[in-house]
């Protein structure tokens, strides 16, 4: 198993993460310099070039690899202007000179640019490129990808993953703990919003993060959506290794260092006895609301491996949610949990 670990970006955080790195840790990744290119997610610390160099050296001393993630889903066409092209090429050249091991991008043009100009750096296709079929995987391989992070929507679709494995020989990565909705209708729009908020140029002065709020309210209203989200439990990694996929990427570079370390340990141990929500990269409001005993999800993978994903006919995730999800409640200065069904009845009455 190879684990790819998120890093918020400042050197102190990196030292702490490396101090407790497990033997499964393989690559540490962080966002690149936003003056050059934004990213698909909120970035806490914007590392400058000297910081990247210093941290790459530090990781290499620890026998770990450095990955830089520059995966906006929209660049507003900048990369196809000569000014933009020159800037990207200059920046990637700097990363290459510093010994950065991999660069993760979502934009096909940049994949080709990296593969042609900087063959020493590994080109990783971002999950934001939505590789969800053998055909799409082949296109990206053709552009020069050395590794592909699969679309999380197929994390529980073993037939498709196997077919992708059959047609491309590059490394496949799975994002294990991202808690986005399965077939999320907001995913493209939300990534585009982040791209413009973290990138160069005029940042939109938004009055609300509509997608975030909608996503939250959907899950509060229909808690089975939390079960349907295509996360992978630490206990189930073996099912993916049996397919020949052994590189697992953790999401969560905007979380605390302690959280990152704890999640790294849970996946390295292939076991977590506690609230599944603790492992998921999701809004803390949800983590404070639901208690999902991870151990009670034992065996669910067998259903998902063969599931046709016609939820209206299947109902497994909904039944599982009703059976195991508990909701936190504060009463008499104590934090308790109530079964989901009890809370739903209560809400229906009041
Ligand atoms: Zn755009």
mmCIF file of C-alpha atoms in Angstrom, residues 25-304:
data_model
loop_
_atom_site.group_PDB
_atom_site.id
_atom_site.type_symbol
_atom_site.label_atom_id
_atom_site.label_comp_id
_atom_site.label_asym_id
_atom_site.label_seq_id
_atom_site.Cartn_x
_atom_site.Cartn_y
_atom_site.Cartn_z
ATOM 1 C CA UNK A 25 3.380 7.042 3.596
ATOM 2 C CA UNK A 26 4.819 7.461 0.116
ATOM 3 C CA UNK A 27 4.134 10.953 -1.143
ATOM 4 C CA UNK A 28 3.206 14.205 0.582
ATOM 5 C CA UNK A 29 1.350 16.738 -1.523
ATOM 6 C CA UNK A 30 0.518 20.396 -1.250
ATOM 7 C CA UNK A 31 -0.842 23.188 -3.399
ATOM 8 C CA UNK A 32 1.487 25.112 -5.673
ATOM 9 C CA UNK A 33 2.006 28.852 -5.754
ATOM 10 C CA UNK A 34 -1.381 30.514 -6.361
ATOM 11 C CA UNK A 35 0.174 33.491 -8.176
ATOM 12 C CA UNK A 36 0.795 30.997 -10.951
ATOM 13 C CA UNK A 37 -2.182 28.706 -10.856
ATOM 14 C CA UNK A 38 -5.100 28.173 -8.505
ATOM 15 C CA UNK A 39 -6.371 24.825 -7.366
ATOM 16 C CA UNK A 40 -9.599 22.916 -7.151
ATOM 17 C CA UNK A 41 -9.818 23.339 -3.380
ATOM 18 C CA UNK A 42 -9.382 25.901 -0.685
ATOM 19 C CA UNK A 43 -5.708 26.410 0.066
ATOM 20 C CA UNK A 44 -4.566 27.428 3.546
ATOM 21 C CA UNK A 45 -0.979 28.320 2.965
ATOM 22 C CA UNK A 46 0.506 29.506 -0.273
ATOM 23 C CA UNK A 47 4.069 28.215 -0.502
ATOM 24 C CA UNK A 48 6.673 30.277 -2.293
ATOM 25 C CA UNK A 49 9.240 28.664 -4.521
ATOM 26 C CA UNK A 50 12.022 28.633 -1.878
ATOM 27 C CA UNK A 51 9.658 26.939 0.544
ATOM 28 C CA UNK A 52 8.848 24.249 -1.978
ATOM 29 C CA UNK A 53 12.557 23.677 -2.550
ATOM 30 C CA UNK A 54 13.338 23.453 1.152
ATOM 31 C CA UNK A 55 10.424 21.109 1.810
ATOM 32 C CA UNK A 56 11.204 18.880 -1.173
ATOM 33 C CA UNK A 57 14.739 18.449 0.146
ATOM 34 C CA UNK A 58 13.369 17.673 3.603
ATOM 35 C CA UNK A 59 10.992 15.023 2.222
ATOM 36 C CA UNK A 60 13.740 13.433 0.162
ATOM 37 C CA UNK A 61 15.909 13.155 3.270
ATOM 38 C CA UNK A 62 13.024 11.245 4.834
ATOM 39 C CA UNK A 63 12.717 9.026 1.725
ATOM 40 C CA UNK A 64 9.347 10.545 0.866
ATOM 41 C CA UNK A 65 8.204 12.109 -2.379
ATOM 42 C CA UNK A 66 6.926 15.638 -2.944
ATOM 43 C CA UNK A 67 3.800 16.196 -4.971
ATOM 44 C CA UNK A 68 2.544 19.604 -6.087
ATOM 45 C CA UNK A 69 -1.154 19.885 -6.842
ATOM 46 C CA UNK A 70 -2.226 22.528 -9.329
ATOM 47 C CA UNK A 71 -5.615 21.350 -10.400
ATOM 48 C CA UNK A 72 -8.069 24.123 -11.105
ATOM 49 C CA UNK A 73 -10.917 22.868 -13.242
ATOM 50 C CA UNK A 74 -11.077 26.211 -15.037
ATOM 51 C CA UNK A 75 -8.225 28.509 -16.005
ATOM 52 C CA UNK A 76 -10.301 30.854 -18.115
ATOM 53 C CA UNK A 77 -8.179 30.001 -21.142
ATOM 54 C CA UNK A 78 -4.995 31.619 -19.717
ATOM 55 C CA UNK A 79 -2.876 28.574 -20.471
ATOM 56 C CA UNK A 80 -3.569 29.006 -24.177
ATOM 57 C CA UNK A 81 -2.192 32.546 -24.310
ATOM 58 C CA UNK A 82 1.525 32.997 -24.910
ATOM 59 C CA UNK A 83 1.902 34.857 -21.628
ATOM 60 C CA UNK A 84 0.141 32.072 -19.699
ATOM 61 C CA UNK A 85 2.019 29.343 -21.504
ATOM 62 C CA UNK A 86 5.371 30.952 -20.751
ATOM 63 C CA UNK A 87 4.497 31.392 -17.113
ATOM 64 C CA UNK A 88 3.420 27.768 -16.659
ATOM 65 C CA UNK A 89 6.442 26.472 -18.474
ATOM 66 C CA UNK A 90 8.716 28.648 -16.360
ATOM 67 C CA UNK A 91 7.037 27.516 -13.139
ATOM 68 C CA UNK A 92 7.061 23.819 -13.987
ATOM 69 C CA UNK A 93 10.715 24.196 -14.941
ATOM 70 C CA UNK A 94 11.420 25.592 -11.470
ATOM 71 C CA UNK A 95 9.589 22.674 -9.818
ATOM 72 C CA UNK A 96 11.556 20.271 -12.001
ATOM 73 C CA UNK A 97 14.888 21.885 -11.016
ATOM 74 C CA UNK A 98 13.951 21.624 -7.345
ATOM 75 C CA UNK A 99 13.419 17.885 -7.625
ATOM 76 C CA UNK A 100 9.649 17.880 -7.138
ATOM 77 C CA UNK A 101 8.558 14.312 -7.843
ATOM 78 C CA UNK A 102 5.048 14.738 -9.177
ATOM 79 C CA UNK A 103 2.681 17.419 -10.405
ATOM 80 C CA UNK A 104 -1.068 16.833 -10.314
ATOM 81 C CA UNK A 105 -3.094 18.778 -12.869
ATOM 82 C CA UNK A 106 -6.618 18.566 -14.244
ATOM 83 C CA UNK A 107 -6.169 20.503 -17.496
ATOM 84 C CA UNK A 108 -5.376 18.231 -20.481
ATOM 85 C CA UNK A 109 -3.139 20.838 -22.089
ATOM 86 C CA UNK A 110 -0.942 21.020 -18.999
ATOM 87 C CA UNK A 111 -0.712 17.233 -18.833
ATOM 88 C CA UNK A 112 0.710 17.216 -22.333
ATOM 89 C CA UNK A 113 3.003 20.157 -21.625
ATOM 90 C CA UNK A 114 4.415 18.507 -18.501
ATOM 91 C CA UNK A 115 4.848 15.133 -20.162
ATOM 92 C CA UNK A 116 6.698 16.596 -23.154
ATOM 93 C CA UNK A 117 8.847 19.217 -21.491
ATOM 94 C CA UNK A 118 9.588 17.695 -18.099
ATOM 95 C CA UNK A 119 9.735 13.915 -18.414
ATOM 96 C CA UNK A 120 11.524 13.550 -15.059
ATOM 97 C CA UNK A 121 8.490 14.696 -13.095
ATOM 98 C CA UNK A 122 5.586 12.324 -12.768
ATOM 99 C CA UNK A 123 2.415 13.741 -14.339
ATOM 100 C CA UNK A 124 -0.625 12.857 -12.278
ATOM 101 C CA UNK A 125 -4.155 13.368 -13.572
ATOM 102 C CA UNK A 126 -6.357 14.939 -10.923
ATOM 103 C CA UNK A 127 -9.646 13.417 -9.776
ATOM 104 C CA UNK A 128 -11.102 16.697 -11.091
ATOM 105 C CA UNK A 129 -10.484 15.372 -14.632
ATOM 106 C CA UNK A 130 -13.259 12.845 -13.924
ATOM 107 C CA UNK A 131 -11.668 9.712 -15.335
ATOM 108 C CA UNK A 132 -14.606 7.349 -15.011
ATOM 109 C CA UNK A 133 -14.207 4.923 -17.924
ATOM 110 C CA UNK A 134 -11.532 2.953 -19.781
ATOM 111 C CA UNK A 135 -11.911 5.220 -22.798
ATOM 112 C CA UNK A 136 -11.254 8.387 -20.840
ATOM 113 C CA UNK A 137 -8.313 6.763 -19.082
ATOM 114 C CA UNK A 138 -6.799 5.958 -22.486
ATOM 115 C CA UNK A 139 -7.147 9.546 -23.654
ATOM 116 C CA UNK A 140 -5.234 10.809 -20.643
ATOM 117 C CA UNK A 141 -2.600 8.113 -20.981
ATOM 118 C CA UNK A 142 -2.181 9.214 -24.611
ATOM 119 C CA UNK A 143 -1.646 12.820 -23.444
ATOM 120 C CA UNK A 144 1.216 11.598 -21.297
ATOM 121 C CA UNK A 145 -0.183 10.755 -17.857
ATOM 122 C CA UNK A 146 2.089 8.722 -15.588
ATOM 123 C CA UNK A 147 -0.636 8.280 -12.983
ATOM 124 C CA UNK A 148 -4.382 8.815 -12.905
ATOM 125 C CA UNK A 149 -6.466 9.666 -9.867
ATOM 126 C CA UNK A 150 -9.809 8.118 -10.695
ATOM 127 C CA UNK A 151 -13.113 9.922 -10.474
ATOM 128 C CA UNK A 152 -14.425 9.179 -6.971
ATOM 129 C CA UNK A 153 -17.841 8.374 -8.462
ATOM 130 C CA UNK A 154 -16.439 4.996 -9.568
ATOM 131 C CA UNK A 155 -14.802 4.173 -6.225
ATOM 132 C CA UNK A 156 -17.415 1.498 -5.680
ATOM 133 C CA UNK A 157 -17.704 0.365 -9.285
ATOM 134 C CA UNK A 158 -15.311 -2.541 -9.452
ATOM 135 C CA UNK A 159 -16.191 -3.561 -12.995
ATOM 136 C CA UNK A 160 -15.177 -0.157 -14.366
ATOM 137 C CA UNK A 161 -12.020 0.017 -12.262
ATOM 138 C CA UNK A 162 -11.009 -3.412 -13.491
ATOM 139 C CA UNK A 163 -11.624 -2.368 -17.104
ATOM 140 C CA UNK A 164 -9.490 0.761 -16.618
ATOM 141 C CA UNK A 165 -6.770 -1.382 -15.106
ATOM 142 C CA UNK A 166 -6.942 -3.589 -18.225
ATOM 143 C CA UNK A 167 -6.409 -0.755 -20.719
ATOM 144 C CA UNK A 168 -3.826 1.502 -19.061
ATOM 145 C CA UNK A 169 -0.607 0.409 -17.442
ATOM 146 C CA UNK A 170 0.025 3.631 -15.504
ATOM 147 C CA UNK A 171 -0.359 4.024 -11.749
ATOM 148 C CA UNK A 172 -3.968 4.392 -10.613
ATOM 149 C CA UNK A 173 -4.777 6.377 -7.502
ATOM 150 C CA UNK A 174 -7.964 6.363 -5.475
ATOM 151 C CA UNK A 175 -9.116 9.188 -3.269
ATOM 152 C CA UNK A 176 -10.240 7.356 -0.138
ATOM 153 C CA UNK A 177 -11.874 9.843 2.170
ATOM 154 C CA UNK A 178 -13.436 12.582 0.139
ATOM 155 C CA UNK A 179 -17.056 12.894 1.230
ATOM 156 C CA UNK A 180 -18.586 14.623 -1.781
ATOM 157 C CA UNK A 181 -22.077 13.420 -2.724
ATOM 158 C CA UNK A 182 -22.263 10.424 -5.075
ATOM 159 C CA UNK A 183 -23.008 11.875 -8.539
ATOM 160 C CA UNK A 184 -22.947 15.318 -6.968
ATOM 161 C CA UNK A 185 -24.800 17.853 -9.125
ATOM 162 C CA UNK A 186 -22.659 20.691 -7.730
ATOM 163 C CA UNK A 187 -19.245 19.156 -8.276
ATOM 164 C CA UNK A 188 -18.259 20.885 -11.541
ATOM 165 C CA UNK A 189 -19.671 24.246 -10.527
ATOM 166 C CA UNK A 190 -18.043 24.096 -7.107
ATOM 167 C CA UNK A 191 -14.611 23.219 -8.503
ATOM 168 C CA UNK A 192 -14.939 26.037 -11.013
ATOM 169 C CA UNK A 193 -15.797 28.439 -8.214
ATOM 170 C CA UNK A 194 -12.744 27.333 -6.180
ATOM 171 C CA UNK A 195 -10.583 27.624 -9.267
ATOM 172 C CA UNK A 196 -11.492 31.272 -9.665
ATOM 173 C CA UNK A 197 -11.286 32.005 -5.942
ATOM 174 C CA UNK A 198 -7.798 30.517 -5.578
ATOM 175 C CA UNK A 199 -6.399 31.526 -8.954
ATOM 176 C CA UNK A 200 -4.959 34.631 -10.517
ATOM 177 C CA UNK A 201 -7.034 37.552 -11.685
ATOM 178 C CA UNK A 202 -10.231 39.037 -10.358
ATOM 179 C CA UNK A 203 -11.599 36.968 -7.532
ATOM 180 C CA UNK A 204 -15.390 36.902 -7.420
ATOM 181 C CA UNK A 205 -16.772 38.607 -4.344
ATOM 182 C CA UNK A 206 -19.450 36.010 -3.655
ATOM 183 C CA UNK A 207 -22.353 36.524 -1.241
ATOM 184 C CA UNK A 208 -22.596 32.800 -0.455
ATOM 185 C CA UNK A 209 -21.070 29.456 -1.267
ATOM 186 C CA UNK A 210 -24.332 28.178 -2.661
ATOM 187 C CA UNK A 211 -22.983 24.695 -3.493
ATOM 188 C CA UNK A 212 -21.614 24.151 -0.031
ATOM 189 C CA UNK A 213 -24.860 25.153 1.617
ATOM 190 C CA UNK A 214 -26.950 22.992 -0.701
ATOM 191 C CA UNK A 215 -24.655 20.035 -0.224
ATOM 192 C CA UNK A 216 -24.963 20.370 3.552
ATOM 193 C CA UNK A 217 -28.722 20.711 3.560
ATOM 194 C CA UNK A 218 -29.142 17.669 1.283
ATOM 195 C CA UNK A 219 -27.187 15.516 3.687
ATOM 196 C CA UNK A 220 -29.025 16.736 6.736
ATOM 197 C CA UNK A 221 -32.326 16.048 5.046
ATOM 198 C CA UNK A 222 -31.276 12.692 3.560
ATOM 199 C CA UNK A 223 -28.580 11.187 5.803
ATOM 200 C CA UNK A 224 -28.328 8.077 3.599
ATOM 201 C CA UNK A 225 -26.406 10.327 1.184
ATOM 202 C CA UNK A 226 -23.520 10.196 3.644
ATOM 203 C CA UNK A 227 -23.451 6.404 3.265
ATOM 204 C CA UNK A 228 -23.713 6.660 -0.527
ATOM 205 C CA UNK A 229 -20.719 9.028 -0.745
ATOM 206 C CA UNK A 230 -17.980 6.962 -2.343
ATOM 207 C CA UNK A 231 -15.467 6.930 0.538
ATOM 208 C CA UNK A 232 -13.395 3.828 1.164
ATOM 209 C CA UNK A 233 -13.053 2.417 4.687
ATOM 210 C CA UNK A 234 -9.534 1.585 5.892
ATOM 211 C CA UNK A 235 -10.721 -2.012 6.391
ATOM 212 C CA UNK A 236 -11.699 -2.319 2.716
ATOM 213 C CA UNK A 237 -8.411 -1.300 1.062
ATOM 214 C CA UNK A 238 -7.635 -4.973 0.414
ATOM 215 C CA UNK A 239 -10.544 -5.260 -2.029
ATOM 216 C CA UNK A 240 -8.864 -2.586 -4.173
ATOM 217 C CA UNK A 241 -5.415 -4.098 -3.846
ATOM 218 C CA UNK A 242 -6.921 -7.341 -5.163
ATOM 219 C CA UNK A 243 -7.741 -5.380 -8.352
ATOM 220 C CA UNK A 244 -4.137 -4.231 -8.533
ATOM 221 C CA UNK A 245 -4.743 -0.685 -7.246
ATOM 222 C CA UNK A 246 -2.509 0.035 -4.290
ATOM 223 C CA UNK A 247 -2.014 3.805 -4.274
ATOM 224 C CA UNK A 248 -4.435 5.580 -1.963
ATOM 225 C CA UNK A 249 -4.670 9.323 -1.711
ATOM 226 C CA UNK A 250 -6.072 11.072 1.331
ATOM 227 C CA UNK A 251 -8.059 14.234 0.869
ATOM 228 C CA UNK A 252 -8.025 17.015 3.456
ATOM 229 C CA UNK A 253 -5.241 19.572 3.069
ATOM 230 C CA UNK A 254 -7.424 22.233 4.718
ATOM 231 C CA UNK A 255 -7.784 20.202 7.934
ATOM 232 C CA UNK A 256 -5.679 20.361 11.092
ATOM 233 C CA UNK A 257 -2.314 18.618 11.269
ATOM 234 C CA UNK A 258 -3.567 16.351 14.087
ATOM 235 C CA UNK A 259 -6.484 15.244 11.912
ATOM 236 C CA UNK A 260 -4.193 14.502 8.968
ATOM 237 C CA UNK A 261 -1.909 12.389 11.158
ATOM 238 C CA UNK A 262 -4.798 10.462 12.738
ATOM 239 C CA UNK A 263 -6.360 9.676 9.356
ATOM 240 C CA UNK A 264 -2.978 8.596 7.981
ATOM 241 C CA UNK A 265 -2.648 6.192 10.899
ATOM 242 C CA UNK A 266 -6.162 4.783 10.468
ATOM 243 C CA UNK A 267 -5.534 3.981 6.801
ATOM 244 C CA UNK A 268 -2.062 2.614 7.521
ATOM 245 C CA UNK A 269 -3.522 0.349 10.232
ATOM 246 C CA UNK A 270 -6.358 -0.637 7.882
ATOM 247 C CA UNK A 271 -8.723 -0.255 10.794
ATOM 248 C CA UNK A 272 -10.588 2.453 12.644
ATOM 249 C CA UNK A 273 -12.779 1.919 15.657
ATOM 250 C CA UNK A 274 -14.802 5.091 15.969
ATOM 251 C CA UNK A 275 -16.932 7.543 14.047
ATOM 252 C CA UNK A 276 -16.426 7.152 10.302
ATOM 253 C CA UNK A 277 -17.041 10.906 10.026
ATOM 254 C CA UNK A 278 -13.692 11.466 11.791
ATOM 255 C CA UNK A 279 -11.930 10.081 8.734
ATOM 256 C CA UNK A 280 -13.890 11.929 6.080
ATOM 257 C CA UNK A 281 -12.800 15.232 4.620
ATOM 258 C CA UNK A 282 -16.130 16.914 5.181
ATOM 259 C CA UNK A 283 -17.481 20.067 6.828
ATOM 260 C CA UNK A 284 -17.067 19.952 10.611
ATOM 261 C CA UNK A 285 -20.795 20.698 10.965
ATOM 262 C CA UNK A 286 -21.496 17.220 9.593
ATOM 263 C CA UNK A 287 -18.858 15.633 11.777
ATOM 264 C CA UNK A 288 -20.529 17.209 14.802
ATOM 265 C CA UNK A 289 -23.938 16.005 13.712
ATOM 266 C CA UNK A 290 -23.622 12.350 12.704
ATOM 267 C CA UNK A 291 -22.085 9.425 14.513
ATOM 268 C CA UNK A 292 -21.510 6.520 12.136
ATOM 269 C CA UNK A 293 -19.857 3.584 13.913
ATOM 270 C CA UNK A 294 -17.275 2.518 11.338
ATOM 271 C CA UNK A 295 -17.085 -1.043 12.564
ATOM 272 C CA UNK A 296 -20.786 -1.526 11.880
ATOM 273 C CA UNK A 297 -20.101 -0.991 8.188
ATOM 274 C CA UNK A 298 -18.207 -4.272 8.085
ATOM 275 C CA UNK A 299 -19.224 -6.233 4.995
ATOM 276 C CA UNK A 300 -21.015 -3.359 3.229
ATOM 277 C CA UNK A 301 -18.253 -3.441 0.603
ATOM 278 C CA UNK A 302 -19.573 -6.809 -0.593
ATOM 279 C CA UNK A 303 -22.869 -5.153 -1.490
ATOM 280 C CA UNK A 304 -21.176 -2.181 -3.143
#
